[in-house]
Coordinates of C-alpha atoms and ligand atoms in Angstrom, one line a residue:
M1 CA 72.8 17.6 65.6
G2 CA 73.1 14.3 67.3
T3 CA 76.8 13.5 67.0
A4 CA 78.6 11.7 69.8
T5 CA 80.4 14.9 70.7
T6 CA 77.4 17.1 71.1
T7 CA 75.5 14.4 73.0
R8 CA 78.4 13.9 75.3
Q9 CA 78.7 17.6 75.9
W10 CA 74.9 17.7 76.6
L11 CA 75.3 15.0 79.2
R12 CA 78.5 16.6 80.7
G13 CA 76.7 19.9 81.0
R14 CA 74.3 18.1 83.3
G15 CA 76.8 16.5 85.5
I16 CA 76.7 13.1 83.8
G17 CA 80.0 11.4 83.0
V18 CA 80.2 9.1 80.0
G19 CA 83.2 6.8 79.6
S20 CA 85.7 8.2 77.1
E21 CA 85.5 5.1 75.0
W22 CA 81.9 5.8 74.1
R23 CA 81.4 6.0 70.3
L24 CA 78.1 6.2 68.4
N25 CA 78.1 4.4 65.1
K26 CA 78.5 6.7 62.2
G27 CA 75.3 7.6 60.6
I28 CA 73.1 6.9 63.6
S29 CA 71.3 10.1 64.5
V30 CA 70.9 10.5 68.2
S31 CA 67.6 12.1 69.1
R32 CA 67.2 13.1 72.8
R33 CA 63.4 13.1 72.8
R34 CA 62.2 10.7 75.4
C35 CA 59.2 8.5 75.3
W36 CA 58.7 7.6 79.0
C37 CA 56.0 10.2 79.4
S38 CA 54.0 9.3 76.3
S39 CA 51.1 8.0 78.3
P40 CA 50.8 9.9 81.5
L41 CA 48.8 8.2 84.2
T42 CA 46.9 10.2 86.7
L43 CA 47.2 8.8 90.2
V44 CA 44.3 9.0 92.6
V45 CA 46.5 9.8 95.6
S46 CA 43.9 9.8 98.3
S47 CA 43.0 6.1 97.7
M48 CA 46.5 4.9 98.3
P49 CA 47.8 3.5 101.5
Y50 CA 50.3 5.9 103.1
H51 CA 48.8 8.8 101.2
K52 CA 49.1 11.2 104.1
E53 CA 52.8 10.1 104.6
L54 CA 53.5 10.4 100.8
A55 CA 52.0 13.9 100.7
A56 CA 54.1 15.0 103.6
A57 CA 57.2 13.3 102.2
N58 CA 56.8 14.9 98.8
K59 CA 56.3 18.3 100.3
A60 CA 59.3 17.9 102.6
A61 CA 61.6 16.7 99.8
T62 CA 60.5 19.4 97.4
L63 CA 61.1 22.1 99.9
A64 CA 64.5 20.7 100.8
A65 CA 65.3 20.6 97.1
R66 CA 64.5 24.3 96.9
L67 CA 66.9 25.0 99.7
C68 CA 69.6 23.0 98.1
Q69 CA 69.2 24.7 94.8
K70 CA 69.6 28.0 96.4
V71 CA 72.9 26.9 98.0
Q72 CA 74.2 25.2 95.0
K73 CA 73.7 28.3 92.9
A74 CA 75.6 30.4 95.3
L75 CA 78.0 27.8 96.6
L76 CA 80.9 29.3 98.4
Q77 CA 83.9 27.4 99.5
S78 CA 83.1 28.5 103.1
D79 CA 79.8 26.6 102.9
V80 CA 81.7 23.3 102.6
H81 CA 83.0 21.7 105.8
S82 CA 84.8 18.4 106.5
K83 CA 83.3 15.8 108.9
S84 CA 85.4 13.7 111.2
D85 CA 85.5 11.0 108.5
K86 CA 86.8 13.7 106.1
S87 CA 83.7 13.5 104.0
P88 CA 82.2 16.9 102.9
V89 CA 79.1 18.4 104.5
T90 CA 77.6 21.8 103.5
V91 CA 75.0 24.2 105.0
A92 CA 72.6 22.6 102.5
D93 CA 73.0 19.1 104.0
Y94 CA 72.2 20.5 107.4
G95 CA 69.4 22.8 106.1
S96 CA 67.8 20.0 104.1
Q97 CA 67.8 17.7 107.1
A98 CA 66.3 20.4 109.4
L99 CA 63.6 21.2 106.9
V100 CA 62.6 17.6 106.1
S101 CA 62.5 16.8 109.8
Y102 CA 60.5 19.9 110.7
I103 CA 57.9 19.4 107.9
L104 CA 57.4 15.7 108.6
E105 CA 56.9 16.2 112.3
R106 CA 54.5 19.1 111.7
E107 CA 52.5 17.5 108.9
L108 CA 52.1 14.1 110.7
P109 CA 51.5 15.2 114.3
S110 CA 49.4 12.2 115.3
E111 CA 52.2 9.7 114.7
P112 CA 55.2 8.9 116.9
F113 CA 58.1 10.5 115.0
S114 CA 61.3 8.5 114.4
L115 CA 64.0 9.6 111.9
V116 CA 67.3 8.0 111.0
A117 CA 69.3 10.6 109.1
E118 CA 72.9 11.1 108.1
E119 CA 73.8 14.4 109.7
D120 CA 74.0 15.5 113.4
S121 CA 74.4 18.9 115.0
G122 CA 77.7 18.2 116.9
D123 CA 79.8 20.6 114.9
L124 CA 77.1 23.3 114.8
R125 CA 77.0 23.4 118.6
K126 CA 80.6 24.3 118.9
E127 CA 81.8 27.9 119.0
S128 CA 83.3 27.5 115.5
G129 CA 79.9 26.4 114.2
Q130 CA 77.9 29.4 115.2
D131 CA 78.1 31.4 111.9
T132 CA 77.3 28.3 110.0
L133 CA 74.3 27.6 112.2
K134 CA 73.0 31.1 111.6
R135 CA 73.3 30.7 107.9
I136 CA 71.5 27.4 108.0
T137 CA 68.7 28.9 110.1
E138 CA 68.3 31.7 107.6
L139 CA 68.2 29.3 104.7
V140 CA 65.5 27.1 106.4
N141 CA 63.4 30.2 107.2
D142 CA 63.8 31.7 103.8
T143 CA 62.7 28.4 102.2
L144 CA 59.7 28.0 104.5
A145 CA 58.7 31.6 103.7
S146 CA 59.0 30.9 99.9
E147 CA 56.3 28.3 100.4
G148 CA 53.9 31.2 100.2
S149 CA 51.8 30.2 103.2
N150 CA 52.0 32.0 106.5
S151 CA 51.5 28.9 108.4
F152 CA 55.1 28.3 109.2
S153 CA 56.6 30.1 112.2
T154 CA 60.2 31.4 112.0
L155 CA 62.5 28.8 113.5
T156 CA 65.2 29.8 116.1
T157 CA 68.7 28.4 115.9
D158 CA 67.8 26.0 118.8
E159 CA 64.8 24.7 116.9
V160 CA 67.0 24.1 113.9
L161 CA 69.5 22.1 116.0
R162 CA 66.6 20.1 117.5
A163 CA 65.2 19.4 114.1
I164 CA 68.6 18.1 112.9
D165 CA 69.0 16.0 116.0
N166 CA 65.6 14.4 115.5
G167 CA 67.5 12.3 113.0
K168 CA 69.3 10.3 115.7
S169 CA 67.0 7.3 115.8
E170 CA 68.7 4.0 115.3
G171 CA 65.9 2.5 113.1
G172 CA 65.4 -1.3 113.4
S173 CA 62.7 -3.9 112.8
V174 CA 60.0 -2.6 115.1
G175 CA 57.6 0.3 114.2
R176 CA 58.0 3.1 111.7
H177 CA 61.1 5.0 111.0
W178 CA 61.8 7.7 108.4
V179 CA 65.1 7.4 106.7
L180 CA 66.7 10.5 105.3
D181 CA 69.8 11.4 103.3
P182 CA 69.4 15.2 103.2
I183 CA 71.9 15.4 100.3
D184 CA 73.0 12.2 98.8
G185 CA 76.0 12.8 96.7
T186 CA 77.4 15.8 98.5
K187 CA 80.6 15.5 96.4
G188 CA 78.4 15.8 93.3
F189 CA 76.5 18.7 94.9
V190 CA 79.7 20.6 95.6
R191 CA 81.0 19.9 92.0
G192 CA 77.7 21.3 90.7
D193 CA 76.6 17.9 89.4
Q194 CA 74.0 15.4 90.4
Y195 CA 72.6 14.9 94.0
A196 CA 69.4 13.8 95.6
I197 CA 67.3 14.4 98.6
A198 CA 66.4 10.8 99.6
L199 CA 63.6 10.1 102.0
G200 CA 62.2 6.6 102.8
L201 CA 59.8 5.2 105.3
L202 CA 60.4 1.8 107.1
H203 CA 57.6 -0.2 108.6
E204 CA 58.6 -3.3 110.6
G205 CA 62.0 -3.2 108.9
K206 CA 60.7 -3.0 105.3
V207 CA 60.8 0.1 103.0
V208 CA 57.1 1.1 102.3
L209 CA 57.6 4.5 100.8
G210 CA 60.4 6.4 99.0
V211 CA 60.8 9.8 97.6
L212 CA 63.8 11.0 95.6
A213 CA 64.1 14.7 94.7
C214 CA 66.8 15.1 92.1
P215 CA 67.1 18.8 91.3
N216 CA 69.7 18.5 88.5
L217 CA 68.5 15.4 86.8
P218 CA 67.1 16.1 83.3
L219 CA 63.4 15.3 82.8
A220 CA 64.6 13.7 79.5
S221 CA 66.4 10.4 79.5
I222 CA 70.1 10.4 80.3
G223 CA 70.6 6.8 78.9
H224 CA 73.2 6.2 76.3
N225 CA 70.5 5.9 73.6
Q226 CA 68.7 9.1 74.7
Q227 CA 67.1 11.0 72.0
H228 CA 67.0 14.7 71.2
S229 CA 64.7 16.6 73.5
S230 CA 63.2 19.9 72.9
S231 CA 63.3 20.4 76.6
N232 CA 66.4 21.1 78.7
E233 CA 64.3 21.0 81.8
V234 CA 65.9 19.6 84.9
G235 CA 64.5 18.6 88.3
C236 CA 62.7 15.3 88.9
L237 CA 60.7 14.0 91.8
F238 CA 60.4 10.2 92.0
F239 CA 58.1 8.5 94.5
A240 CA 56.7 5.1 95.3
T241 CA 54.7 3.4 98.0
V242 CA 54.6 -0.3 98.4
G243 CA 52.4 -2.1 95.9
D244 CA 51.4 1.1 94.1
G245 CA 54.1 1.5 91.5
A246 CA 56.7 4.2 91.0
Y247 CA 56.0 7.7 89.6
M248 CA 57.9 10.7 88.4
Q249 CA 57.0 14.3 88.1
A250 CA 58.9 17.5 87.5
L251 CA 60.2 19.0 90.8
N252 CA 58.4 22.3 90.0
G253 CA 55.1 20.4 89.6
S254 CA 53.6 18.6 86.6
T255 CA 51.4 15.6 85.8
Q256 CA 52.8 12.5 87.4
T257 CA 53.8 9.7 85.1
R258 CA 54.1 6.1 86.1
V259 CA 57.7 4.8 85.4
H260 CA 59.0 1.4 84.6
V261 CA 62.4 -0.1 84.4
T262 CA 63.6 -1.1 80.9
A263 CA 62.3 -4.3 79.3
I264 CA 65.6 -5.1 77.7
D265 CA 66.6 -8.7 77.9
N266 CA 69.8 -8.7 75.8
P267 CA 72.8 -7.5 77.8
E268 CA 74.4 -6.3 74.6
E269 CA 71.7 -3.6 74.5
A270 CA 72.0 -2.7 78.1
S271 CA 73.9 0.2 79.7
F272 CA 74.9 0.5 83.3
F273 CA 75.2 3.2 86.0
E274 CA 77.9 3.4 88.6
S275 CA 79.3 5.9 91.1
F276 CA 80.9 9.0 89.7
E277 CA 83.6 8.7 92.5
A278 CA 85.9 5.8 91.9
A279 CA 86.5 5.8 95.7
H280 CA 82.9 4.8 96.3
S281 CA 82.7 1.8 94.0
S282 CA 85.2 -0.2 92.1
H283 CA 85.1 0.8 88.5
D284 CA 87.5 -2.0 87.5
L285 CA 85.1 -4.6 88.9
S286 CA 82.1 -3.1 87.1
S287 CA 84.0 -3.1 83.9
S288 CA 84.9 -6.8 84.3
I289 CA 81.2 -7.6 85.0
A290 CA 80.0 -5.6 82.1
E291 CA 82.5 -7.4 79.8
K292 CA 81.4 -10.8 81.0
L293 CA 77.8 -9.9 80.4
G294 CA 78.5 -8.5 76.9
V295 CA 77.5 -5.0 77.7
K296 CA 78.7 -2.8 74.9
A297 CA 77.9 0.7 76.1
P298 CA 80.4 2.5 78.4
P299 CA 79.4 3.2 82.1
V300 CA 77.2 6.2 82.8
R301 CA 78.7 7.7 86.0
I302 CA 76.5 9.9 88.0
D303 CA 76.5 10.8 91.7
S304 CA 73.9 9.8 94.3
Q305 CA 70.6 7.9 94.2
A306 CA 69.8 9.8 91.0
K307 CA 71.1 6.5 89.6
Y308 CA 68.1 4.6 91.0
G309 CA 65.7 7.3 89.7
A310 CA 67.2 7.2 86.2
L311 CA 67.1 3.3 86.2
S312 CA 63.5 3.3 87.4
R313 CA 62.4 5.1 84.2
G314 CA 64.5 2.9 81.9
D315 CA 67.4 5.3 81.2
G316 CA 69.8 2.4 81.8
A317 CA 69.4 -1.2 82.6
I318 CA 71.9 -1.9 85.4
Y319 CA 73.4 -0.2 88.5
L320 CA 76.6 -1.7 89.9
R321 CA 77.9 -0.7 93.3
F322 CA 81.0 -2.3 94.7
P323 CA 82.4 -0.3 97.6
H324 CA 86.1 -0.9 98.5
K325 CA 87.0 -3.1 101.4
G326 CA 86.0 -2.0 104.8
Y327 CA 83.2 0.4 103.8
R328 CA 79.8 -0.3 105.4
E329 CA 76.7 0.8 103.5
K330 CA 74.1 3.0 105.3
I331 CA 70.3 2.6 104.9
W332 CA 69.8 6.2 103.9
D333 CA 72.0 5.6 100.8
H334 CA 69.5 3.0 99.4
A335 CA 66.1 3.0 101.2
A336 CA 64.3 5.5 98.9
G337 CA 66.1 4.5 95.7
S338 CA 65.4 0.8 96.2
I339 CA 61.7 1.1 96.6
V340 CA 61.5 3.5 93.6
V341 CA 63.2 0.8 91.5
S342 CA 61.4 -2.2 92.9
E343 CA 58.0 -0.5 92.4
A344 CA 59.1 0.3 88.8
G345 CA 59.5 -3.5 88.3
G346 CA 63.2 -3.8 89.0
I347 CA 65.2 -5.9 91.5
V348 CA 67.7 -4.6 94.1
S349 CA 69.9 -7.1 95.8
D350 CA 73.3 -7.7 97.2
A351 CA 76.0 -9.2 95.0
A352 CA 74.9 -12.7 96.1
G353 CA 71.2 -12.1 95.1
N354 CA 69.9 -11.5 98.6
P355 CA 67.3 -8.7 99.2
L356 CA 68.7 -5.7 101.1
D357 CA 67.8 -5.9 104.8
F358 CA 66.8 -2.5 106.2
S359 CA 65.8 -3.9 109.6
K360 CA 69.2 -4.0 111.3
G361 CA 69.7 -0.3 112.2
K362 CA 71.5 2.3 110.3
F363 CA 73.9 -0.1 108.6
L364 CA 73.1 -2.3 105.6
D365 CA 75.3 -5.3 105.7
V366 CA 75.6 -6.6 102.2
A367 CA 77.7 -9.3 100.6
S368 CA 80.3 -7.6 98.5
G369 CA 78.1 -5.0 96.8
I370 CA 74.7 -4.0 95.5
I371 CA 73.3 -4.7 92.1
V372 CA 70.2 -3.5 90.4
T373 CA 68.5 -4.5 87.2
N374 CA 65.3 -5.8 85.7
Q375 CA 63.9 -9.3 86.3
K376 CA 65.1 -10.7 82.9
L377 CA 68.7 -9.6 83.2
M378 CA 69.2 -10.5 86.9
P379 CA 70.1 -14.2 86.4
S380 CA 72.9 -13.4 83.9
L381 CA 74.0 -10.4 85.9
L382 CA 74.3 -12.6 89.1
K383 CA 76.3 -15.1 87.1
A384 CA 78.7 -12.5 85.7
V385 CA 79.1 -10.9 89.2
K386 CA 79.9 -14.3 90.7
E387 CA 82.6 -15.0 88.1
A388 CA 84.1 -11.5 88.3
L389 CA 84.3 -11.7 92.2
N390 CA 85.9 -15.2 92.0
E391 CA 88.4 -14.0 89.5
K392 CA 89.2 -11.0 91.7
A393 CA 89.6 -13.2 94.8
S394 CA 91.9 -15.6 93.0
S395 CA 94.1 -12.8 91.7
L396 CA 94.8 -11.5 95.2
Ligands
PPS401 N1 84.3 4.9 100.6 C1 83.0 4.9 100.2 N2 82.6 3.8 99.6 C2 81.3 3.7 99.2 N3 80.4 4.7 99.4 C3 80.8 5.8 100.1 C4 82.1 5.9 100.5 N4 82.2 7.1 101.1 C5 81.0 7.7 101.0 N5 80.2 6.8 100.4 C6 78.7 7.0 100.2 O1 78.4 7.2 98.8 C7 77.4 8.2 98.8 C8 77.4 8.9 97.5 O2 76.8 8.0 96.6 P1 77.4 7.5 95.3 O3 78.6 6.6 95.6 O4 76.3 6.9 94.5 O5 77.9 8.9 94.6 S1 79.1 9.1 93.7 O6 78.7 8.8 92.3 O7 80.2 8.4 94.1 O8 79.4 10.6 93.9 C9 77.7 9.1 99.9 O9 76.5 9.7 100.3 P2 76.6 11.2 100.9 O10 77.6 11.2 102.0 O11 75.2 11.4 101.3 O12 77.0 12.1 99.7 C10 78.3 8.2 101.0 O13 77.3 7.7 101.8
MG402 MG1 74.4 9.4 100.8
MG403 MG1 74.3 12.8 102.5
MG404 MG1 77.8 12.4 103.5

């Protein structure tokens, strides 16, 4: 056991791409056993700020993950549609958004409810969307019924449309806004790979809570130096509230464990995450940055904010994201992930080292890209990014 081939197959079987140039030194036995959960911390949830919100958010994201798992298992081509920008959307994206919106509003009735979410019901209100809407409504109701309590009423198609459209808020710097990506990494979801249900809470323009449900992410490390694990279990729930650290538990329930970003300070020992889809982030630019830093390991390419989750528990040290010209980042692609990483001790910034500003509505206007790492590596990462960007600009 433990050859590069078997380990690569193990990762690929879980939707994690590893650069083809990856080689393990001969004679090094690779064990997949993780050590992040060696000292589980029990959290006294009720003493935390935002404990009510966190309980509702965890419940909503966990149920939405259940709905998505059902659809991914039985994914039919007919469940995948194209939005006006040509990006894919499935019944699970809509179902997850309806479910999270419904649960949050119901569990937190005393608070004004504002949700900034990716999907809207436009296509489902058309004649051509009626069958899809029925399927989504069934999925939502089946998932609520599987909760085991009789406290949920059966939703009508109109109620599902309304729950989806609750997500039309614009966000901003005043008050509280939930921020939801009902399926982040829809392309990964459709491929059968990684995806995340990403739910954040903004208060006065700052992220104060984040939950990431990653149904296909192994509980064991996916880092390049992962060790053999006796467990093949997948399905992680990451969560964090401001000032209280970041935690992980199994999606199907387990003791929660506090997570921390890696303490590595030598870039040669670091590995980095990037988008699976080359269209979402320049792989060439990341490779030039990695080379300047002296990173030896090949990129670990996985879809969605599962990258933030994996980084928060030290699976890798760096996340590089450099969208191609003209693309504007959205807050739901980073809100939950960024607080999970920062509460785990990491730093999330734009390519110039500025913190991300979630207070400007649904767009995140960032200089050139987004970079994430620990405190020790950030200065050298910023330097390498600056050099690589300057080189790129002078070659144009
Ligand atoms: N052109 C382009 N450039 C940059 N980013 C884009 C682009 N198109 C889409 N997106 C957004 O990327 C989200 C998927 O996240 P990742 O890029 O981390 O996933 S992946 O590894 O590439 O699959 C994806 O999120 P979902 O739409 O929720 O899947 C998009 O918001
Ligand atoms: Mg997304
Ligand atoms: Mg999405
Ligand atoms: Mg999308």
